[in-house]
Tab-separated table of C-alpha atoms in Angstrom:
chain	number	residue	atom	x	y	z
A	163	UNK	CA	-21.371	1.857	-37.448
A	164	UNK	CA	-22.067	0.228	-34.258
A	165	UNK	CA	-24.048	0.549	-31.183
A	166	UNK	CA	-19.911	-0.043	-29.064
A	167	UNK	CA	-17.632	3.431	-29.899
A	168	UNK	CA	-14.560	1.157	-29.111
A	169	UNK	CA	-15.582	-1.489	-32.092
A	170	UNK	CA	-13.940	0.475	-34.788
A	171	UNK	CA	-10.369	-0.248	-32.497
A	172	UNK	CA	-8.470	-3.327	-32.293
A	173	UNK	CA	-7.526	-4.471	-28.546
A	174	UNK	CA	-4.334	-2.673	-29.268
A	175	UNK	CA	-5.461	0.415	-30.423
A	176	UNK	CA	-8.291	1.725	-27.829
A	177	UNK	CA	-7.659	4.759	-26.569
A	178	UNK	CA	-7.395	4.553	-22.676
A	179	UNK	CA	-9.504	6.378	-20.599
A	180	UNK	CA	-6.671	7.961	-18.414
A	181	UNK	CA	-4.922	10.962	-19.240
A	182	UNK	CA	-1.514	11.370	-20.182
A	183	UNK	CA	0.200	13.061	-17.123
A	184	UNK	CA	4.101	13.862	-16.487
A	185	UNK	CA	5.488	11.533	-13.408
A	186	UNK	CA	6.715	13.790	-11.032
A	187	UNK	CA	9.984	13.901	-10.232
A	188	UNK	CA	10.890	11.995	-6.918
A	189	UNK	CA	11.677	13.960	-3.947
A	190	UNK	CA	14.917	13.111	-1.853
A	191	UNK	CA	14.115	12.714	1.590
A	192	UNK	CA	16.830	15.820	1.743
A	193	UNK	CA	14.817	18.325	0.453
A	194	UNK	CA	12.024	17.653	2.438
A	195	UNK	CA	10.606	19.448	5.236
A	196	UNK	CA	11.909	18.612	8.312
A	197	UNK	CA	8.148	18.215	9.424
A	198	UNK	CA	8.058	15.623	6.422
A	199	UNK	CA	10.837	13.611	7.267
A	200	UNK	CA	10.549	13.245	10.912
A	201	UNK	CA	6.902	11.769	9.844
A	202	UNK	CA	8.619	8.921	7.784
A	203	UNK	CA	11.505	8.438	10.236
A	204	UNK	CA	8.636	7.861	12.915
A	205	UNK	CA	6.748	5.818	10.436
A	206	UNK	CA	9.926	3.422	9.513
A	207	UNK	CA	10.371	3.094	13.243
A	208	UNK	CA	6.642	2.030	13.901
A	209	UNK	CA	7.100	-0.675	10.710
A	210	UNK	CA	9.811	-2.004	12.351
A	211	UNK	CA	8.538	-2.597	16.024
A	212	UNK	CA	5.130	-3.814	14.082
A	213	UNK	CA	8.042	-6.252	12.429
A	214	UNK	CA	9.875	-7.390	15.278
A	215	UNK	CA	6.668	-8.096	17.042
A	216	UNK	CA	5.136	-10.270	14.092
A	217	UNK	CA	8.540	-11.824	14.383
A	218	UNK	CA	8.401	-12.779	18.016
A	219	UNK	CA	4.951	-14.092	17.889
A	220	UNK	CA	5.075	-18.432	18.094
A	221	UNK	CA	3.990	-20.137	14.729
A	222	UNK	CA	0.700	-21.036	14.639
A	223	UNK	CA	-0.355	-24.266	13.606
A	224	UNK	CA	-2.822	-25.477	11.110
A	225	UNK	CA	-3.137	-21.338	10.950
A	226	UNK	CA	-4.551	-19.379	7.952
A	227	UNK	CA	-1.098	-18.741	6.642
A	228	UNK	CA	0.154	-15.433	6.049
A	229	UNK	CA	0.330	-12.325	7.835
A	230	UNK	CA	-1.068	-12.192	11.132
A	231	UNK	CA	-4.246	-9.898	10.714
A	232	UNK	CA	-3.895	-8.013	14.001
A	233	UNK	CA	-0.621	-6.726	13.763
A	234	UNK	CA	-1.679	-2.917	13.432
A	235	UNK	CA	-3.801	-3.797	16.499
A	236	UNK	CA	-6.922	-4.110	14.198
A	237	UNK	CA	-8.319	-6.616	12.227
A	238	UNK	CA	-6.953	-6.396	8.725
A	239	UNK	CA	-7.028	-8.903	5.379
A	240	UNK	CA	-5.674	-7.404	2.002
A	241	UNK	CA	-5.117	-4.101	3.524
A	242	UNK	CA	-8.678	-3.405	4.579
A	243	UNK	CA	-9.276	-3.044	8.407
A	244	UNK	CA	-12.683	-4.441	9.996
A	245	UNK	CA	-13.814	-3.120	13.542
A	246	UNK	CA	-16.134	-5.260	15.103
């Protein structure tokens, strides 16, 4: 026996660490509270003005490439936001 309990497996055959759950079953936007799906309807619209103002911005040159990082009004890279 070894010092390693996952020697005795192959690659294949370790047991994972994460339980087996049930996926849910998806909500329609229907059966949601009306609460709920004035939220995303509000969200949607805020994605889409965030859009059309990426959209409208001039091309920058020689620029980082990419998404511009200020478009939620902070600075954000690969979803994380840094206040100065």
């Amino acid at each position: 026996m070894t010092d390693k309990p996952t020697a005795a497996y192959t690659s294949t055959e370790v047991p994972s660490l994460k339980a087996e759950t049930e996926s849910a079953p998806r909500r329609k936007f229907e059966d949601l509270p009306p609460a709920a799906q004035r939220a995303l309807l509000e969200a949607e619209e805020r994605r889409k003005q965030i859009d059309a103002k990426q959209q409208a911005m001039p091309e920058e040159v020689n620029g980082r490439g990419g998404l511009e990082p200020t478009r939620y009004d902070d600075w954000e890279i690969k979803g994380l936001t840094v206040d100065f």
